[in-house]
mmCIF file of C-alpha atoms in Angstrom:
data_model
loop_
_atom_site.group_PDB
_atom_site.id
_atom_site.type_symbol
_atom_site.label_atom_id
_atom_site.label_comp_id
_atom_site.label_asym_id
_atom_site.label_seq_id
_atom_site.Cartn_x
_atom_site.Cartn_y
_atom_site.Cartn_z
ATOM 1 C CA UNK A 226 2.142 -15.893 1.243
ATOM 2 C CA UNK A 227 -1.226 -14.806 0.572
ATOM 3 C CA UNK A 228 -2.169 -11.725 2.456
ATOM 4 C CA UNK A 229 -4.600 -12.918 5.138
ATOM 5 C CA UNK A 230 -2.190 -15.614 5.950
ATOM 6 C CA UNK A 231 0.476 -12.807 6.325
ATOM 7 C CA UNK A 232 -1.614 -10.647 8.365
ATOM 8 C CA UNK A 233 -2.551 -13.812 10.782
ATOM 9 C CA UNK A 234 1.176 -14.412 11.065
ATOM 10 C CA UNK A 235 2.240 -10.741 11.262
ATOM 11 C CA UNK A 236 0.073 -9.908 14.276
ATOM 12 C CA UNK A 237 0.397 -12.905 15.802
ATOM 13 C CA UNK A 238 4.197 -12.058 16.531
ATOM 14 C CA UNK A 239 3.504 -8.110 17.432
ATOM 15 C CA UNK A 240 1.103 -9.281 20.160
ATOM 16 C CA UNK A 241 4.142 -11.681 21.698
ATOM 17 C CA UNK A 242 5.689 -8.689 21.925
ATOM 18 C CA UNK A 243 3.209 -5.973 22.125
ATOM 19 C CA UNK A 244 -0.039 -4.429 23.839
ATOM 20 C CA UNK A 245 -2.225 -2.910 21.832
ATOM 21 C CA UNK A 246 -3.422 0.126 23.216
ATOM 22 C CA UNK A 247 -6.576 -0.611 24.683
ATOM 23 C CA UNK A 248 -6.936 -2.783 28.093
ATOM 24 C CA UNK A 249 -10.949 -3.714 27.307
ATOM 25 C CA UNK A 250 -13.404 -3.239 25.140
ATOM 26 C CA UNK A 251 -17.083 -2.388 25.305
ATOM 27 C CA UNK A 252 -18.752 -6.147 25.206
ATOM 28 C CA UNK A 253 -22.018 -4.260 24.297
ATOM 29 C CA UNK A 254 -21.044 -2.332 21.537
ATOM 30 C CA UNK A 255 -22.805 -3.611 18.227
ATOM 31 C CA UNK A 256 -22.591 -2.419 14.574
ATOM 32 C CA UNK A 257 -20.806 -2.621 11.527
ATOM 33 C CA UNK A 258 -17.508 -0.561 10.454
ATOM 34 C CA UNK A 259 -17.028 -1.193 6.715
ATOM 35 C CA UNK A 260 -13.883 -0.331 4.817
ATOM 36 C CA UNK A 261 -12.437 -0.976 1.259
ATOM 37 C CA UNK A 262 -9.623 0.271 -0.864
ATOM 38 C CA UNK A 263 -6.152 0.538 -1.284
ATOM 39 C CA UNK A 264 -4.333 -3.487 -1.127
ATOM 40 C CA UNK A 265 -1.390 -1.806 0.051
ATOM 41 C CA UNK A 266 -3.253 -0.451 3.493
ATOM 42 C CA UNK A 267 -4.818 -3.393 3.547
ATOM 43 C CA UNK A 268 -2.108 -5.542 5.776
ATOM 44 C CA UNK A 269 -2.855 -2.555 8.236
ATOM 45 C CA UNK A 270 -6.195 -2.075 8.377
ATOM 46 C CA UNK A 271 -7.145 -5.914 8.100
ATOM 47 C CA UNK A 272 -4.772 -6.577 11.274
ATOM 48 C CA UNK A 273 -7.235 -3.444 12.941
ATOM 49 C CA UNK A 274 -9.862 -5.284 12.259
ATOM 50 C CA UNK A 275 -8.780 -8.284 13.935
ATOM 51 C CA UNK A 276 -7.447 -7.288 16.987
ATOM 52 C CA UNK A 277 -10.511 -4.747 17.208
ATOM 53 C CA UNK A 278 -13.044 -7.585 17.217
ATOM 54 C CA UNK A 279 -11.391 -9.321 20.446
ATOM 55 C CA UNK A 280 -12.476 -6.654 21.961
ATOM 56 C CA UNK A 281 -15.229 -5.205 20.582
ATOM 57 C CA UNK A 282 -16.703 -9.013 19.799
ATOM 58 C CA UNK A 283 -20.113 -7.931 18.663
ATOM 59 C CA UNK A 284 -18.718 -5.152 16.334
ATOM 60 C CA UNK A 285 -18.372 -6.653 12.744
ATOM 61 C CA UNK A 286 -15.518 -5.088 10.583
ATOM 62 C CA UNK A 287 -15.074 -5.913 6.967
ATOM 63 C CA UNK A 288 -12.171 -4.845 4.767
ATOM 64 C CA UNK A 289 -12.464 -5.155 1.801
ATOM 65 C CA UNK A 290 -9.855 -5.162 -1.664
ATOM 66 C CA UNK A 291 -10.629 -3.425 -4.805
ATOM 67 C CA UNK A 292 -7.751 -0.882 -4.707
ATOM 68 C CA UNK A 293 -7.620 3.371 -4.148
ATOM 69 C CA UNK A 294 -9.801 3.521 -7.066
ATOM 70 C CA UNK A 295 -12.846 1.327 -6.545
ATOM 71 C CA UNK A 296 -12.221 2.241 -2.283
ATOM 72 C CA UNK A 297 -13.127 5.681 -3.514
ATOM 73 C CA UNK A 298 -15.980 5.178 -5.432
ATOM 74 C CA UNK A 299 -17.694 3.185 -3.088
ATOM 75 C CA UNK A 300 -16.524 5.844 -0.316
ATOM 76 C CA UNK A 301 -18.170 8.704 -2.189
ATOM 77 C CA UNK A 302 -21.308 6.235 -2.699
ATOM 78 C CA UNK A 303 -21.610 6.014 1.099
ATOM 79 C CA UNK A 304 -21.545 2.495 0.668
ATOM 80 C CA UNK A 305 -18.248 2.425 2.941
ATOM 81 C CA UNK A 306 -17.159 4.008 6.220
ATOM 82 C CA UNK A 307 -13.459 4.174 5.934
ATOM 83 C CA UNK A 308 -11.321 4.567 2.353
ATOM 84 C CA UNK A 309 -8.096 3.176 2.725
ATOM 85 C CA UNK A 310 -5.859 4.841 -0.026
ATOM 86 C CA UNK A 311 -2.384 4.891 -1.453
ATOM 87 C CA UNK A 312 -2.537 8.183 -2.662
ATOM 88 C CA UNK A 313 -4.023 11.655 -1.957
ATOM 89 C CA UNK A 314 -7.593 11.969 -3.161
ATOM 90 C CA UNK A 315 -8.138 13.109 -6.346
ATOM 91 C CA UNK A 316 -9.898 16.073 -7.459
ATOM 92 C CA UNK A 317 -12.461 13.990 -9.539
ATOM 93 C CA UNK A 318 -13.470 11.542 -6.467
ATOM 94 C CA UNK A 319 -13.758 15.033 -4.053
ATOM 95 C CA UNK A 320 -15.967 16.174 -6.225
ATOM 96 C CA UNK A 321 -18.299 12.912 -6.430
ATOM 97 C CA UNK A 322 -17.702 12.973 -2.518
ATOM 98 C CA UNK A 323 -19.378 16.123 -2.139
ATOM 99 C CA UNK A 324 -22.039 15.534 -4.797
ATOM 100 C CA UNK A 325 -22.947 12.545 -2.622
ATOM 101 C CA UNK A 326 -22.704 15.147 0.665
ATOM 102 C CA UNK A 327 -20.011 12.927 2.212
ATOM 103 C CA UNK A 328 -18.110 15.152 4.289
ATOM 104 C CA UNK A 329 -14.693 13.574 5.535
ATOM 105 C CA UNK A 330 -11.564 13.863 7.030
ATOM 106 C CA UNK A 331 -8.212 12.742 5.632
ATOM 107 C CA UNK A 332 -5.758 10.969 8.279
ATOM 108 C CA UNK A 333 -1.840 9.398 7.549
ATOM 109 C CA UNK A 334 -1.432 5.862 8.832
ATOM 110 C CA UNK A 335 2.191 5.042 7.912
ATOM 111 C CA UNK A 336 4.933 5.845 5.191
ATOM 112 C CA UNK A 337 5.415 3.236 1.714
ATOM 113 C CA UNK A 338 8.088 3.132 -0.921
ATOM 114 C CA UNK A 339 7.196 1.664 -4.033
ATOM 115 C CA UNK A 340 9.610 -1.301 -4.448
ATOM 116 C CA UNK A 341 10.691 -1.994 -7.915
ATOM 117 C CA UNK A 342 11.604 -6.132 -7.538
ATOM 118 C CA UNK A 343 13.305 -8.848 -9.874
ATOM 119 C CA UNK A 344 13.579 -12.536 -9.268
ATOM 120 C CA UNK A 345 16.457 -13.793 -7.527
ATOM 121 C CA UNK A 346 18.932 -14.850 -10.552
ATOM 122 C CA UNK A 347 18.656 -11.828 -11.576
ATOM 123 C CA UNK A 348 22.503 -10.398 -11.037
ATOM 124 C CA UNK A 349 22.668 -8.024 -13.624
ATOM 125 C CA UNK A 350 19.893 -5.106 -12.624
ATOM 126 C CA UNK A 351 21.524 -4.141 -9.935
ATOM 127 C CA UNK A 352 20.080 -0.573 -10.098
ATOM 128 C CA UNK A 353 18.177 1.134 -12.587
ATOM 129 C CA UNK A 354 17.445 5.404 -13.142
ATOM 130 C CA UNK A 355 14.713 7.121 -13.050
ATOM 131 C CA UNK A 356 14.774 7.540 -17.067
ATOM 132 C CA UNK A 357 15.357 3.909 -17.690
ATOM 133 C CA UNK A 358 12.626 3.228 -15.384
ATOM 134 C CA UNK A 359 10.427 5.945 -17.797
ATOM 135 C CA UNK A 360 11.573 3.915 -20.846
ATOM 136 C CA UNK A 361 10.545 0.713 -19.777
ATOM 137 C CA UNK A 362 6.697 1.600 -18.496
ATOM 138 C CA UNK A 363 5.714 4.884 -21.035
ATOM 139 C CA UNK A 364 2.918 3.938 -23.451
ATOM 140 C CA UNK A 365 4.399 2.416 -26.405
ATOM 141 C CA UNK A 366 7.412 1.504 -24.904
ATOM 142 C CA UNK A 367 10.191 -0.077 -27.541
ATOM 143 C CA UNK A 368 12.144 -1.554 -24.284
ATOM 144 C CA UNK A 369 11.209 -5.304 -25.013
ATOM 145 C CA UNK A 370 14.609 -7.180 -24.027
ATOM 146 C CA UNK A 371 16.500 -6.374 -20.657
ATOM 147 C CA UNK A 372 19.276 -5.375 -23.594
ATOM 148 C CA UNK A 373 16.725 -2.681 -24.658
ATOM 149 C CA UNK A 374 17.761 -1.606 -21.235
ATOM 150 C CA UNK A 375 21.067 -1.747 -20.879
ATOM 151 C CA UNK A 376 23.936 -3.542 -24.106
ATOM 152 C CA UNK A 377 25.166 -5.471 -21.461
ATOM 153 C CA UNK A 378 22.014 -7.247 -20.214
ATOM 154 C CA UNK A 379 20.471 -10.326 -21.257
ATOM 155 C CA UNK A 380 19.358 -10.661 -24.522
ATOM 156 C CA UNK A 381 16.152 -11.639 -23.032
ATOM 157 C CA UNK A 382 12.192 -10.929 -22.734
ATOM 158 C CA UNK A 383 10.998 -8.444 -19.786
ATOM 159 C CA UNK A 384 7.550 -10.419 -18.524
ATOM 160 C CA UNK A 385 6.334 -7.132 -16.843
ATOM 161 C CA UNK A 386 3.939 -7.567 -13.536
ATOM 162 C CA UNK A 387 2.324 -3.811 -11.945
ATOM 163 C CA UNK A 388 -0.864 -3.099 -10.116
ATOM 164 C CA UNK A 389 -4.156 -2.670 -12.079
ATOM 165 C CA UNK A 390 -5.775 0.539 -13.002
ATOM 166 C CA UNK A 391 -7.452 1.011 -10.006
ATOM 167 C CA UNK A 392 -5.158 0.569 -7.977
ATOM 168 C CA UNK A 393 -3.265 4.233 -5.682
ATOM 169 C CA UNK A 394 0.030 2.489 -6.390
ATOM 170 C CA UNK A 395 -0.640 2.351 -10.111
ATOM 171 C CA UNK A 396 -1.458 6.021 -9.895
ATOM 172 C CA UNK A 397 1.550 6.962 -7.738
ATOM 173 C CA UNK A 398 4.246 5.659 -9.815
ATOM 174 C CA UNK A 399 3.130 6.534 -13.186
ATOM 175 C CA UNK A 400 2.896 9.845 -11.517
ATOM 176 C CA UNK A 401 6.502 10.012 -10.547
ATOM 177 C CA UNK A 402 8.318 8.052 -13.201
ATOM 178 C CA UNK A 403 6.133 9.139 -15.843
ATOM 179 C CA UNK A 404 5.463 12.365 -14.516
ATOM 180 C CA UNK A 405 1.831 12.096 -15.012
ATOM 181 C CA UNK A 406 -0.488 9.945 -13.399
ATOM 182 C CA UNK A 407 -2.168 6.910 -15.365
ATOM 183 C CA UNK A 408 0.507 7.082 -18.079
ATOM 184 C CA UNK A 409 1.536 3.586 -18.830
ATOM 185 C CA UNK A 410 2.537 0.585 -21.227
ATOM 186 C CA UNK A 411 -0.675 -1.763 -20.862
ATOM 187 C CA UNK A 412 1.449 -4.845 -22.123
ATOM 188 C CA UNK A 413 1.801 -6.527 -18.725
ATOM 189 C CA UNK A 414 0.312 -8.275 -16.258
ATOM 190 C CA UNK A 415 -1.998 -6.377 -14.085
ATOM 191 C CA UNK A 416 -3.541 -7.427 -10.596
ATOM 192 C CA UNK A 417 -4.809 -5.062 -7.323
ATOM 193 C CA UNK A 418 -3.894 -8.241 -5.294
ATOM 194 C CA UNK A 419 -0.332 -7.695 -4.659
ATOM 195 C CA UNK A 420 0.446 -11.805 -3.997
ATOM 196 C CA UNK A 421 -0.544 -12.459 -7.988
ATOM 197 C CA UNK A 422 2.231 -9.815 -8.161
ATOM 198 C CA UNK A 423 5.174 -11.226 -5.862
ATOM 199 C CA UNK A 424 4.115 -14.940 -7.542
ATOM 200 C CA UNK A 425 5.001 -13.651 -11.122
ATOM 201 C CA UNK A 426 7.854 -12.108 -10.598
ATOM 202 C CA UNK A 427 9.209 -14.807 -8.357
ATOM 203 C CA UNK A 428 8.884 -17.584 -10.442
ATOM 204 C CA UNK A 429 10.173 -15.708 -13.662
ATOM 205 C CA UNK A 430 14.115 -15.209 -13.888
ATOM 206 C CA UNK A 431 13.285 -12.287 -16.886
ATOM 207 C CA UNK A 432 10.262 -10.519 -14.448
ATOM 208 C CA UNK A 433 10.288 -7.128 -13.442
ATOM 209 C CA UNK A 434 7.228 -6.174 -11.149
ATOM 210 C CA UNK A 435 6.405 -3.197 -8.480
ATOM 211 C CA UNK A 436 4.138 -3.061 -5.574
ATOM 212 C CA UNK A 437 4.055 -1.806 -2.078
ATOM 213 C CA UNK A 438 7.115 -2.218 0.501
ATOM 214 C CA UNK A 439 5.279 -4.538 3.114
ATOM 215 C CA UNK A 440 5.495 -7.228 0.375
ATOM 216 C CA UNK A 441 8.807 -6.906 -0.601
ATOM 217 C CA UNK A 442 10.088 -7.019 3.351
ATOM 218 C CA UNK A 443 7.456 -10.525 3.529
ATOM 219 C CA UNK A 444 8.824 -11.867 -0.021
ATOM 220 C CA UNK A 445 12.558 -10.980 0.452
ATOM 221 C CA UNK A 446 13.320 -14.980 -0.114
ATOM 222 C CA UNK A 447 12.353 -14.866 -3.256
ATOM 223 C CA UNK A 448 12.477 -11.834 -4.458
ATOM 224 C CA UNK A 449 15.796 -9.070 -5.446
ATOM 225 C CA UNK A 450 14.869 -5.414 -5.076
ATOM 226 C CA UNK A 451 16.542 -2.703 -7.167
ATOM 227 C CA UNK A 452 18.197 0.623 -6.038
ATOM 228 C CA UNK A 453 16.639 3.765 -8.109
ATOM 229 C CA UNK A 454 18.838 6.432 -8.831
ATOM 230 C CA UNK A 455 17.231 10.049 -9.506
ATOM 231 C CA UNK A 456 20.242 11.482 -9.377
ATOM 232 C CA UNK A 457 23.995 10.447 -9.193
ATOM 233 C CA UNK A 458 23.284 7.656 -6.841
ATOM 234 C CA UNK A 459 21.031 4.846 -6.434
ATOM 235 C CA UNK A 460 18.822 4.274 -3.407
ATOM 236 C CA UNK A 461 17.285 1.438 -2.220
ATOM 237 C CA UNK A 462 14.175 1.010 -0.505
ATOM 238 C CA UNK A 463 14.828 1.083 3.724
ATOM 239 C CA UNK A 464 13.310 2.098 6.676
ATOM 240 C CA UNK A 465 15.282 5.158 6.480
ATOM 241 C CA UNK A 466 15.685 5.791 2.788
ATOM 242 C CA UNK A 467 11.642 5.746 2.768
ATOM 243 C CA UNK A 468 11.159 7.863 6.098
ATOM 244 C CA UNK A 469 13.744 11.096 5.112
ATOM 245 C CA UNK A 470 12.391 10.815 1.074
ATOM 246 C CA UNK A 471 15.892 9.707 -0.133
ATOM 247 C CA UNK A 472 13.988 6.547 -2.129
ATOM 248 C CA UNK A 473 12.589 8.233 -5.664
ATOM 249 C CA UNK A 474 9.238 6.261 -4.666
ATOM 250 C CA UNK A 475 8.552 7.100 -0.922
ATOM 251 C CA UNK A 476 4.840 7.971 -0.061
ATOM 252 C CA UNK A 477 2.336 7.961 2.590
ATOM 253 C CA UNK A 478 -0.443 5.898 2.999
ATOM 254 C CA UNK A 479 -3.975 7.251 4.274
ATOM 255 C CA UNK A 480 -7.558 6.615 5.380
ATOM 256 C CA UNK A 481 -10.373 8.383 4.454
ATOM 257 C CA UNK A 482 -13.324 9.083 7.102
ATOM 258 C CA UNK A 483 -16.808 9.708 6.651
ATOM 259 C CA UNK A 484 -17.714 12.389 9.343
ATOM 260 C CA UNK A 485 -20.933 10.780 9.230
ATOM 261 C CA UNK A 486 -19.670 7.636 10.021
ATOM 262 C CA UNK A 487 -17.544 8.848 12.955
ATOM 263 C CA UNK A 488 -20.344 9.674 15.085
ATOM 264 C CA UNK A 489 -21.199 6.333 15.666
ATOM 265 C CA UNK A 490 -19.683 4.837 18.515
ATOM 266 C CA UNK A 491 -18.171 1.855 16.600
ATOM 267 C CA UNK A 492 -16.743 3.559 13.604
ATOM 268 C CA UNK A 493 -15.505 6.089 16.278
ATOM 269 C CA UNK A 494 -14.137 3.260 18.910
ATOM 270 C CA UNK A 495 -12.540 1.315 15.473
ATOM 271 C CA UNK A 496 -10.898 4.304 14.291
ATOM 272 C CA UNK A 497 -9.593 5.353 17.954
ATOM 273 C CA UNK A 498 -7.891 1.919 18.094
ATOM 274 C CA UNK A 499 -6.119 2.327 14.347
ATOM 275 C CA UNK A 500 -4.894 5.521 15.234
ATOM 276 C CA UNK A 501 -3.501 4.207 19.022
ATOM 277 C CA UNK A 502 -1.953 1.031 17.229
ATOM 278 C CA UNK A 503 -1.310 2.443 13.743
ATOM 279 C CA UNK A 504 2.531 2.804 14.877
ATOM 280 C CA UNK A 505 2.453 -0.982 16.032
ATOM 281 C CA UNK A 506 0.478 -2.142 13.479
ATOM 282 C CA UNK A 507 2.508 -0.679 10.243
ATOM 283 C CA UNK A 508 5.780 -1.593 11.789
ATOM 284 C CA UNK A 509 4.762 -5.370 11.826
ATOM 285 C CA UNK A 510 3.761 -5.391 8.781
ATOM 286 C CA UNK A 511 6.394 -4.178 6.972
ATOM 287 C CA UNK A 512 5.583 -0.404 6.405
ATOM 288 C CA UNK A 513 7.554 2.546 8.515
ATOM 289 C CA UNK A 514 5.560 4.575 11.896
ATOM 290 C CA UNK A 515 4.464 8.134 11.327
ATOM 291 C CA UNK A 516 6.423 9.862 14.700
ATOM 292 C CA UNK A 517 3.797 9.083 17.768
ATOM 293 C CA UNK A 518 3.445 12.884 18.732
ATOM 294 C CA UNK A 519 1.844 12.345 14.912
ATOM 295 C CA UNK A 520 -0.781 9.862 15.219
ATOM 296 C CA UNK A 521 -1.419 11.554 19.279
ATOM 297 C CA UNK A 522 -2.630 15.211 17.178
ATOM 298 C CA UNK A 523 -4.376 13.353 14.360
ATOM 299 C CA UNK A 524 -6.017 11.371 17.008
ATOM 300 C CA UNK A 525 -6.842 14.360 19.603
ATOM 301 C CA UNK A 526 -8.296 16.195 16.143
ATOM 302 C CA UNK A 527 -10.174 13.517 15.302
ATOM 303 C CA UNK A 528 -11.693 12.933 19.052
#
C-alpha cells in the first residue's frame, strides 16, 4: 500500500472513532507550513496535514520525503519550517543550523522500533542476534547465503532491501548493530520510500529488509518479522517491547522547529494541532503514544 493511500485509509478510521482535538479552525488564517524529512514520520505528519487543512482550509501544508538527511539540510537552509527526523540531530547539521542562524527547538512525536522483516515462506529465521545481524550488514560482509548465517538454513541467496543513505533509519541501525553510524554493506537495495522496501521483500522468499514499525503493522499480510536477541532471549517488535526498550531497535521519532517559523500563526496553529493529536495520530498509524502528560509539557513549553 503506498503511503498516501495508507495515510487516507489510516485516518479515515481514527476519525470514526476519534475527535481530533480542535472543535474549529480559523477560516481566515492563510500561509504556508512546509515540512520534509524523515519517511518514517511521514505517516504522522502527512495525516497532520490533512486533518489540519479541514480546518484551517486556506493554510497550505506540504510534506515532503527525502529522509532525516536531506529534511535536515533543507531545515538548516531555511528552506523548511518543520524537520521531521528519525534520529537525534547530528552534530554536523547543528552546526550548519546555526551557521544559517536557525534557532530551533527539538520535540518527540511518538516511539519506533526498527523491524527487521522476511517474506512469508520464510520458516527458518525465526530469530536472529545482534552479532548475526552485525555479520550480515558490516562493510564487506562474507554472509552471502542464509547458510552463511546459520548451517542449517537454506543454501540460498540473501536479496538484501534497507533505507538509503539519507535516510535517520539508515543512521539508527548501523548505529546500534554496527555500533557506529553509517557503517554498512552497500550491496543491496536502497530506497528512502519505505513501500519500494515492503514490495521487495514481499515478493522475494530469500529477502531480508528493515524499515520503520508503522509498515510492518500495515504489511503484516505479507510480510514475517524476526525477534532480535541482544542477549539470551529474542524480542520481537510490540507495542510494549518498543515502549519499555526491551526490542534491541526501539527509538523515538522527532520534529524539528524553526523558532522563526513558530511565530507565525500558522506554523504555530499547525504545530499546536500535531502536538494535541500526536497521541491519536501515531497510534493509527502504527507507531506507539508518548504518555499525554508528555505531549501536554512539550506543548505548554512550546506555547
Amino acid at each position: 500500500m503506498k503511503v498516501r493511500n495508507l495515510v487516507f485509509a489510516l485516518t479515515t478510521l481514527a476519525l470514526a472513532h476519534h475527535s481530533y482535538a480542535a472543535n474549529q479552525g480559523d477560516k481566515n488564517l492563510k500561509g504556508d507550513v512546509k515540512l520534509d524529512g524523515s519517511s518514517t514520520v511521514f505517516p504522522i505528519a502527512e495525516a497532520a496535514a490533512e486533518e489540519f487543512q479541514k480546518l484551517y482550509p486556506n493554510v497550505r501544508v506540504t510534506v515532503g520525503l527525502s529522509g532525516t538527511g536531506g529534511g535536515m539540510k533543507k531545515f538548516s537552509n531555511g528552506e523548511i519550517d518543520i524537520a521531521n527526523a528519525s534520529r537525534k540531530m547530528k552534530p554536523e547539521e547543528a552546526r550548519k543550523a546555526q551557521e544559517g542562524n536557525i534557532a530551533y527547538t527539538e520535540m518527540p512525536l511518538a516511539y519506533d522500533g526498527i523491524s527487521v522483516v522476511v517474506h512469508p515462506a520464510n520458516k527458518w529465521a525465526t530469530k536472529l542476534t545482534m552479532a548475526q545481524l552485525k555479520a550480515l550488514w558490516q562493510p564487506g560482509s562474507t554472509v552471502k547465503t542464509w547458510k552463511d548465517i546459520d548451517p542449517a538454513w537454506p543454501n540460498e541467496p540473501i536479496k538484501l532491501y534497507g533505507p538509503g543513505a539519507d535516510s535517520g533509519t539508515f543512521d539508527f541501525f548501523t548505529e546500534e548493530v554496527m555500533g557506529k553510524a553509517r557503517l554498512s554493506r552497500n550491496d543491496y537495495v536502497a530506497s528512502e520510500d519505505d513501500n519500494v522496501l515492503v514490495t521487495g521483500v514481499s515478493k522475494d522468499k530469500y529477502a531480508l529488509g528493515y524499515f520503520g514499525y508503522a509498515y510492518y503493522v500495515e504489511n503484516k499480510r505479507v510480510l514475517n518479522v524476526v525477534p532480535l536477541a541482544k542477549g539470551k532471549d529474542a524480542v520481537a517488535p510490540s507495542d510494549k517491547s518498543i515502549e519499555d526498550g526491551s526490542y534491541p531497535l526501539s527509538r523515538p521519532l522527532l520534529i524539528y522547529v524553526n523558532d522563526k517559523s513558530a511565530q507565525r500563526p500558522e506554523a504555530k496553529a499547525f504545530v499546536s494541532f500535531l502536538l494535541k493529536n500526536a497521541a491519536t495520530l501515531s497510534k493509527e498509524v502504527g507507531y506507539i503514544p508518548l504518555k499525554e502528560a508528555t505531549y501536554a509539557d512539550i506543548l505548554k513549553k512550546f506555547k
